[in-house]
Amino acid sequence: MSVKDRFFLIFYEKDEKCRTDITYVLLAMGSLVVHIVYHIFFIKHNKLPLIEYNIFSVFFYLFLVIFRKKIQLDKFTIVWNIEVMLFATLAIMKIGFGYGFELLFLILMSTDVFLMNNNIFVKMLVIFLEAVIFFRLLISKKFAWNFDPAVIDFYILNFLSYFFSVNVVNYASLSFFEIKNKFENMKLVEEKERYKKIAEYDALTGLVRKFYMTQQLDEAIDDYNGGKLDNLVLIFADIDDFKRINDTYGHPNGDIVLAKVGMIFKQNFRKDDIICRWGGEEFLILMKNVRKGFAYNIIDKLREKIYKQNFLFDDVNVSITMTFGVCAVYDSKIKYEELIKTADNLLYEGKHSGKNKVVYKEI
């Protein structure tokens, strides 16, 4: 997983807390700043009926900012909704339309979809009640919208409040869904990779499984026969007398041996070499573009290293040996079945001529 994906993963795991904290702080701080500016405007334009109520609003949001860690977002949105609706209603009742306070109702109806209770019925009911109150004000005030350029500062402030509130909520919501979608896609990719790894890799040794090796071997033979590869080396390897280890020391200890052999193989072969647990205690290794003699030397050194590897089972030091059949293809075209059969026959030859050896052939 990339660093970027890890960031998204971590962010997603904390997304609910991050989203709620950011939304809470921005709305509470934004509302506090707006009401402080309201207060200055009310004094400037001598709107005395609203000064006292606005003092309450300033202290109300100051309280919410100070104690933000103790108040959950759902409770905050309820009291924020009530305060905005009461303030907008009172402002329109006292000084009428034309100051932009009607935009506060648009703020509520635009943000309730994201902030209010998850129940869609509750959301629609709240928006309906806000719309009823707004239209009741329109009727009672006979929509006497008399715009006065002298109070354009009110209208600008209310428009900015509307713009700020809607964008804060939309940003928080879109960020949440973006992160969620990103994470869900990551989960799908990871799940796919996990199942792919289960299908392709042996859980005990960490080596590839037989079906994956057959695919890779098919492709490599096609590439060699087509001139894309200079040569191929196929190695069959088998742990000598492995049944005796299982019977004497138990299958769990036999698994330890298999896992250790797999680890030694991974440490000693090249990165591009394909190492497979072919079945049971049998392994198959595919090497490409290997200079003559290199494969035999590396396999013989590996054979010695495995022989020197000691295992302690039931307070007994146990060593193992392995036999290798190595078929190196340099000068002739080859078929899948022929290559497998040749390497297998070489292994069989080694098994029946003393074991713990490397039987090598070039074709």
Short mmCIF file of C-alpha atoms in Angstrom, two decimals:
data_model
loop_
_atom_site.label_atom_id
_atom_site.label_comp_id
_atom_site.label_asym_id
_atom_site.label_seq_id
_atom_site.Cartn_x
_atom_site.Cartn_y
_atom_site.Cartn_z
CA MET A 1 0.00 0.00 0.00
CA SER A 2 1.39 3.41 -0.94
CA VAL A 3 2.03 6.21 1.56
CA LYS A 4 -0.89 8.12 0.06
CA ASP A 5 -3.19 5.13 0.48
CA ARG A 6 -2.04 4.66 4.05
CA PHE A 7 -2.85 8.32 4.72
CA PHE A 8 -6.34 7.83 3.32
CA LEU A 9 -6.75 4.68 5.37
CA ILE A 10 -5.72 6.39 8.60
CA PHE A 11 -7.87 9.40 7.76
CA TYR A 12 -10.85 7.17 7.00
CA GLU A 13 -10.50 5.32 10.28
CA LYS A 14 -10.82 8.68 12.03
CA ASP A 15 -13.10 10.25 9.44
CA GLU A 16 -16.18 10.53 11.62
CA LYS A 17 -14.33 12.33 14.40
CA CYS A 18 -12.39 14.55 11.97
CA ARG A 19 -15.49 15.44 9.99
CA THR A 20 -17.55 16.30 13.07
CA ASP A 21 -14.75 18.25 14.75
CA ILE A 22 -13.99 20.31 11.65
CA THR A 23 -17.66 21.02 10.94
CA TYR A 24 -18.36 21.93 14.57
CA VAL A 25 -15.39 24.27 14.93
CA LEU A 26 -15.91 26.04 11.61
CA LEU A 27 -19.63 26.61 12.15
CA ALA A 28 -19.26 27.66 15.81
CA MET A 29 -16.30 29.97 15.15
CA GLY A 30 -17.86 31.32 11.99
CA SER A 31 -21.15 32.04 13.76
CA LEU A 32 -19.32 33.74 16.64
CA VAL A 33 -17.41 36.03 14.26
CA VAL A 34 -20.59 36.85 12.31
CA HIS A 35 -22.48 37.82 15.47
CA ILE A 36 -19.62 40.01 16.67
CA VAL A 37 -19.76 41.83 13.31
CA TYR A 38 -23.59 41.94 13.60
CA HIS A 39 -23.18 43.70 16.91
CA ILE A 40 -20.97 46.36 15.37
CA PHE A 41 -23.47 46.89 12.54
CA PHE A 42 -26.45 47.05 14.90
CA ILE A 43 -24.75 49.79 16.90
CA LYS A 44 -23.62 51.59 13.74
CA HIS A 45 -27.14 51.58 12.23
CA ASN A 46 -28.88 52.08 15.58
CA LYS A 47 -30.84 48.82 15.46
CA LEU A 48 -31.36 48.77 19.21
CA PRO A 49 -34.08 46.05 19.36
CA LEU A 50 -31.56 43.48 18.11
CA ILE A 51 -28.53 44.50 20.18
CA GLU A 52 -29.66 42.74 23.37
CA TYR A 53 -30.54 39.51 21.62
CA ASN A 54 -27.28 39.60 19.68
CA ILE A 55 -25.33 39.86 22.95
CA PHE A 56 -26.98 36.58 23.94
CA SER A 57 -25.96 35.03 20.59
CA VAL A 58 -22.35 36.14 20.99
CA PHE A 59 -22.07 34.54 24.43
CA PHE A 60 -24.00 31.50 23.21
CA TYR A 61 -21.45 30.77 20.45
CA LEU A 62 -18.55 31.68 22.71
CA PHE A 63 -19.81 29.00 25.11
CA LEU A 64 -20.08 26.47 22.27
CA VAL A 65 -16.53 27.22 21.11
CA ILE A 66 -15.04 26.93 24.61
CA PHE A 67 -16.84 23.68 25.43
CA ARG A 68 -16.67 22.16 21.95
CA LYS A 69 -14.98 18.98 23.19
CA LYS A 70 -17.91 18.20 25.48
CA ILE A 71 -20.69 18.79 22.96
CA GLN A 72 -21.46 16.32 20.20
CA LEU A 73 -22.12 17.52 16.67
CA ASP A 74 -25.73 16.27 16.58
CA LYS A 75 -26.58 18.29 19.73
CA PHE A 76 -24.67 21.30 18.40
CA THR A 77 -26.57 21.26 15.10
CA ILE A 78 -29.89 21.25 16.95
CA VAL A 79 -29.07 24.31 19.09
CA TRP A 80 -27.32 26.00 16.15
CA ASN A 81 -30.41 25.43 14.02
CA ILE A 82 -32.71 26.86 16.70
CA GLU A 83 -30.51 29.92 17.30
CA VAL A 84 -30.20 30.77 13.59
CA MET A 85 -33.94 30.34 13.04
CA LEU A 86 -34.87 32.48 16.09
CA PHE A 87 -32.33 35.15 15.18
CA ALA A 88 -33.48 35.33 11.55
CA THR A 89 -37.16 35.42 12.61
CA LEU A 90 -36.58 38.14 15.20
CA ALA A 91 -34.45 40.22 12.83
CA ILE A 92 -37.08 40.12 10.06
CA MET A 93 -39.88 40.87 12.53
CA LYS A 94 -38.03 43.88 13.97
CA ILE A 95 -36.41 45.45 10.91
CA GLY A 96 -38.07 43.65 7.98
CA PHE A 97 -36.71 42.34 4.73
CA GLY A 98 -33.95 44.06 2.75
CA TYR A 99 -31.11 43.33 5.15
CA GLY A 100 -30.40 39.82 3.92
CA PHE A 101 -31.61 37.97 7.01
CA GLU A 102 -33.89 35.92 4.79
CA LEU A 103 -30.68 34.24 3.58
CA LEU A 104 -30.34 32.68 7.02
CA PHE A 105 -33.40 30.54 6.27
CA LEU A 106 -31.68 29.40 3.09
CA ILE A 107 -28.64 28.48 5.19
CA LEU A 108 -30.80 26.27 7.40
CA MET A 109 -32.66 24.57 4.57
CA SER A 110 -29.42 24.00 2.63
CA THR A 111 -27.44 22.54 5.52
CA ASP A 112 -30.14 20.54 7.30
CA VAL A 113 -29.85 17.82 4.66
CA PHE A 114 -26.30 17.07 5.85
CA LEU A 115 -26.31 18.13 9.49
CA MET A 116 -29.63 17.04 10.91
CA ASN A 117 -30.70 13.59 12.09
CA ASN A 118 -30.00 10.76 9.66
CA ASN A 119 -33.72 10.04 9.50
CA ILE A 120 -34.89 11.52 6.19
CA PHE A 121 -38.38 12.09 7.59
CA VAL A 122 -36.99 14.23 10.44
CA LYS A 123 -34.90 16.24 7.98
CA MET A 124 -37.86 16.90 5.70
CA LEU A 125 -40.07 17.83 8.65
CA VAL A 126 -37.55 20.37 9.98
CA ILE A 127 -37.07 21.90 6.53
CA PHE A 128 -40.84 22.07 6.09
CA LEU A 129 -41.28 23.88 9.44
CA GLU A 130 -38.53 26.35 8.53
CA ALA A 131 -40.23 27.00 5.19
CA VAL A 132 -43.59 27.54 6.96
CA ILE A 133 -42.04 30.07 9.34
CA PHE A 134 -40.35 31.87 6.45
CA PHE A 135 -43.53 32.13 4.38
CA ARG A 136 -45.46 33.21 7.47
CA LEU A 137 -43.00 36.07 7.81
CA LEU A 138 -43.46 36.90 4.12
CA ILE A 139 -47.21 37.13 4.62
CA SER A 140 -47.08 39.03 7.90
CA LYS A 141 -44.54 41.55 6.61
CA LYS A 142 -46.24 41.60 3.19
CA PHE A 143 -42.77 41.06 1.76
CA ALA A 144 -41.92 44.73 2.05
CA TRP A 145 -38.43 44.29 0.64
CA ASN A 146 -37.06 47.80 0.59
CA PHE A 147 -33.39 47.64 -0.20
CA ASP A 148 -31.43 50.50 1.35
CA PRO A 149 -27.89 50.96 -0.02
CA ALA A 150 -26.95 52.44 3.34
CA VAL A 151 -27.29 49.00 4.95
CA ILE A 152 -25.60 46.99 2.22
CA ASP A 153 -23.05 45.88 4.79
CA PHE A 154 -25.81 43.74 6.40
CA TYR A 155 -26.65 42.17 3.09
CA ILE A 156 -23.01 41.45 2.26
CA LEU A 157 -22.43 39.93 5.70
CA ASN A 158 -25.52 37.71 5.44
CA PHE A 159 -24.57 36.63 1.94
CA LEU A 160 -21.06 35.74 3.12
CA SER A 161 -22.59 33.84 6.06
CA TYR A 162 -24.75 31.88 3.65
CA PHE A 163 -21.82 31.16 1.35
CA PHE A 164 -19.53 30.17 4.22
CA SER A 165 -22.03 27.88 5.98
CA VAL A 166 -23.11 26.03 2.86
CA ASN A 167 -19.54 25.49 1.70
CA VAL A 168 -18.32 24.34 5.11
CA VAL A 169 -21.04 21.71 5.31
CA ASN A 170 -20.69 20.67 1.68
CA TYR A 171 -16.91 20.43 2.01
CA ALA A 172 -17.19 18.31 5.14
CA SER A 173 -19.75 16.06 3.49
CA LEU A 174 -17.92 15.74 0.19
CA SER A 175 -14.62 15.10 1.96
CA PHE A 176 -16.28 12.37 3.98
CA PHE A 177 -17.76 10.66 0.93
CA GLU A 178 -14.56 11.09 -1.06
CA ILE A 179 -12.52 9.46 1.70
CA LYS A 180 -15.15 6.79 2.19
CA ASN A 181 -15.21 5.94 -1.53
CA LYS A 182 -11.43 5.97 -1.65
CA PHE A 183 -11.26 3.63 1.31
CA GLU A 184 -13.95 1.32 -0.08
CA ASN A 185 -12.02 1.10 -3.35
CA MET A 186 -8.86 0.40 -1.41
CA LYS A 187 -10.67 -2.29 0.54
CA LEU A 188 -11.79 -3.93 -2.70
CA VAL A 189 -8.28 -3.79 -4.15
CA GLU A 190 -6.78 -5.13 -0.92
CA GLU A 191 -9.39 -7.88 -0.74
CA LYS A 192 -8.67 -8.81 -4.33
CA GLU A 193 -4.92 -8.82 -3.64
CA ARG A 194 -5.45 -10.89 -0.50
CA TYR A 195 -7.42 -13.56 -2.34
CA LYS A 196 -4.90 -13.44 -5.19
CA LYS A 197 -2.08 -13.97 -2.72
CA ILE A 198 -3.95 -16.86 -1.08
CA ALA A 199 -4.46 -18.43 -4.50
CA GLU A 200 -0.91 -17.84 -5.73
CA TYR A 201 1.22 -18.32 -2.61
CA ASP A 202 1.71 -21.23 -0.26
CA ALA A 203 0.87 -20.11 3.27
CA LEU A 204 3.50 -22.28 4.96
CA THR A 205 6.58 -21.45 2.87
CA GLY A 206 5.60 -18.16 1.25
CA LEU A 207 6.51 -19.63 -2.14
CA VAL A 208 4.25 -19.59 -5.18
CA ARG A 209 1.79 -22.42 -5.74
CA LYS A 210 1.84 -24.98 -8.53
CA PHE A 211 -0.82 -23.39 -10.76
CA TYR A 212 1.00 -20.04 -10.72
CA MET A 213 4.29 -21.72 -11.60
CA THR A 214 2.71 -23.57 -14.54
CA GLN A 215 1.49 -20.24 -15.92
CA GLN A 216 4.90 -18.62 -15.50
CA LEU A 217 6.67 -21.64 -16.97
CA ASP A 218 4.37 -21.65 -20.00
CA GLU A 219 5.09 -17.96 -20.62
CA ALA A 220 8.83 -18.42 -20.12
CA ILE A 221 8.97 -21.33 -22.60
CA ASP A 222 7.05 -19.25 -25.17
CA ASP A 223 9.46 -16.34 -24.61
CA TYR A 224 12.49 -18.64 -24.95
CA ASN A 225 11.20 -20.35 -28.09
CA GLY A 226 10.32 -16.93 -29.49
CA GLY A 227 13.81 -15.57 -28.92
CA LYS A 228 12.95 -13.21 -26.06
CA LEU A 229 15.04 -15.20 -23.55
CA ASP A 230 18.59 -16.50 -24.02
CA ASN A 231 18.08 -19.61 -21.90
CA LEU A 232 16.00 -21.34 -19.25
CA VAL A 233 16.95 -23.41 -16.21
CA LEU A 234 14.37 -25.58 -14.45
CA ILE A 235 15.23 -27.16 -11.11
CA PHE A 236 13.33 -29.90 -9.33
CA ALA A 237 14.26 -30.21 -5.64
CA ASP A 238 13.10 -32.70 -3.06
CA ILE A 239 13.80 -33.10 0.68
CA ASP A 240 15.34 -36.51 1.19
CA ASP A 241 13.49 -38.92 3.51
CA PHE A 242 11.00 -36.26 4.54
CA LYS A 243 8.43 -38.88 5.53
CA ARG A 244 10.84 -40.09 8.20
CA ILE A 245 10.94 -36.58 9.71
CA ASN A 246 7.14 -36.42 9.84
CA ASP A 247 6.82 -39.91 11.27
CA THR A 248 9.59 -39.48 13.84
CA TYR A 249 9.16 -35.90 15.00
CA GLY A 250 5.61 -35.10 13.94
CA HIS A 251 4.02 -33.04 11.19
CA PRO A 252 4.38 -29.68 13.03
CA ASN A 253 8.17 -30.17 12.99
CA GLY A 254 7.93 -31.25 9.38
CA ASP A 255 6.23 -27.93 8.67
CA ILE A 256 9.13 -26.14 10.36
CA VAL A 257 11.52 -27.85 7.97
CA LEU A 258 9.44 -26.88 4.93
CA ALA A 259 9.18 -23.28 6.07
CA LYS A 260 12.93 -23.09 6.71
CA VAL A 261 13.75 -24.55 3.30
CA GLY A 262 11.41 -22.02 1.69
CA MET A 263 13.17 -19.19 3.53
CA ILE A 264 16.64 -20.45 2.51
CA PHE A 265 15.51 -20.64 -1.12
CA LYS A 266 14.17 -17.09 -1.06
CA GLN A 267 17.42 -15.83 0.47
CA ASN A 268 19.71 -17.53 -2.04
CA PHE A 269 17.97 -17.28 -5.39
CA ARG A 270 17.76 -14.11 -7.45
CA LYS A 271 14.83 -11.75 -7.12
CA ASP A 272 13.52 -12.65 -10.59
CA ASP A 273 13.77 -16.40 -10.07
CA ILE A 274 10.42 -18.08 -9.50
CA ILE A 275 10.39 -20.52 -6.58
CA CYS A 276 7.45 -22.85 -6.17
CA ARG A 277 6.33 -25.39 -3.62
CA TRP A 278 5.32 -27.96 -6.21
CA GLY A 279 3.70 -30.28 -3.72
CA GLY A 280 4.52 -31.86 -0.35
CA GLU A 281 8.29 -31.70 0.12
CA GLU A 282 8.97 -31.08 -3.59
CA PHE A 283 10.02 -27.69 -4.98
CA LEU A 284 10.37 -26.28 -8.50
CA ILE A 285 12.57 -23.32 -9.41
CA LEU A 286 12.60 -21.43 -12.71
CA MET A 287 15.61 -19.33 -13.66
CA LYS A 288 15.95 -17.19 -16.81
CA ASN A 289 18.99 -15.87 -18.66
CA VAL A 290 21.58 -17.74 -16.62
CA ARG A 291 25.16 -18.06 -17.84
CA LYS A 292 26.45 -21.58 -18.25
CA GLY A 293 27.68 -23.18 -15.06
CA PHE A 294 26.07 -20.57 -12.80
CA ALA A 295 22.96 -22.62 -12.04
CA TYR A 296 24.93 -25.71 -11.03
CA ASN A 297 27.26 -23.71 -8.76
CA ILE A 298 24.46 -21.90 -6.94
CA ILE A 299 22.44 -25.10 -6.50
CA ASP A 300 25.40 -27.07 -5.17
CA LYS A 301 26.20 -24.32 -2.66
CA LEU A 302 22.54 -24.28 -1.66
CA ARG A 303 22.62 -28.06 -1.18
CA GLU A 304 25.56 -27.72 1.20
CA LYS A 305 23.91 -24.87 3.11
CA ILE A 306 20.77 -26.94 3.66
CA TYR A 307 22.83 -29.93 4.80
CA LYS A 308 24.58 -27.74 7.40
CA GLN A 309 21.25 -26.37 8.70
CA ASN A 310 20.43 -27.99 12.05
CA PHE A 311 16.97 -28.40 13.58
CA LEU A 312 16.33 -29.17 17.24
CA PHE A 313 13.41 -31.58 17.61
CA ASP A 314 12.71 -33.19 20.99
CA ASP A 315 16.22 -32.22 22.18
CA VAL A 316 17.71 -33.96 19.17
CA ASN A 317 19.79 -32.18 16.52
CA VAL A 318 18.40 -33.09 13.14
CA SER A 319 19.88 -32.28 9.73
CA ILE A 320 18.29 -32.74 6.33
CA THR A 321 19.53 -33.23 2.79
CA MET A 322 18.04 -32.36 -0.58
CA THR A 323 18.43 -33.75 -4.06
CA PHE A 324 18.24 -31.52 -7.13
CA GLY A 325 17.51 -32.22 -10.78
CA VAL A 326 18.67 -29.30 -12.96
CA CYS A 327 17.76 -29.00 -16.63
CA ALA A 328 19.40 -26.07 -18.43
CA VAL A 329 18.07 -25.19 -21.90
CA TYR A 330 20.58 -23.28 -24.04
CA ASP A 331 20.63 -24.53 -27.61
CA SER A 332 17.30 -26.12 -28.54
CA LYS A 333 13.62 -25.30 -28.50
CA ILE A 334 11.67 -27.04 -25.77
CA LYS A 335 8.10 -27.94 -24.88
CA TYR A 336 6.52 -27.66 -21.44
CA GLU A 337 6.05 -31.40 -20.95
CA GLU A 338 9.55 -32.18 -22.16
CA LEU A 339 11.19 -29.68 -19.81
CA ILE A 340 9.21 -30.89 -16.79
CA LYS A 341 9.90 -34.54 -17.61
CA THR A 342 13.63 -33.96 -18.11
CA ALA A 343 14.07 -32.12 -14.80
CA ASP A 344 11.94 -34.72 -13.00
CA ASN A 345 14.01 -37.58 -14.46
CA LEU A 346 17.19 -35.87 -13.30
CA LEU A 347 15.76 -35.62 -9.80
CA TYR A 348 14.76 -39.29 -9.95
CA GLU A 349 18.31 -40.17 -11.03
CA GLY A 350 19.76 -38.29 -8.06
CA LYS A 351 17.35 -39.99 -5.66
CA HIS A 352 18.39 -43.43 -6.85
CA SER A 353 22.11 -42.77 -6.89
CA GLY A 354 22.69 -41.77 -3.27
CA LYS A 355 20.59 -38.61 -2.70
CA ASN A 356 22.00 -35.31 -1.38
CA LYS A 357 23.34 -34.36 -4.80
CA VAL A 358 22.81 -32.16 -7.83
CA VAL A 359 22.20 -33.90 -11.17
CA TYR A 360 22.75 -31.37 -13.97
CA LYS A 361 22.07 -31.55 -17.70
CA GLU A 362 22.23 -29.06 -20.56
CA ILE A 363 20.09 -29.49 -23.66
#
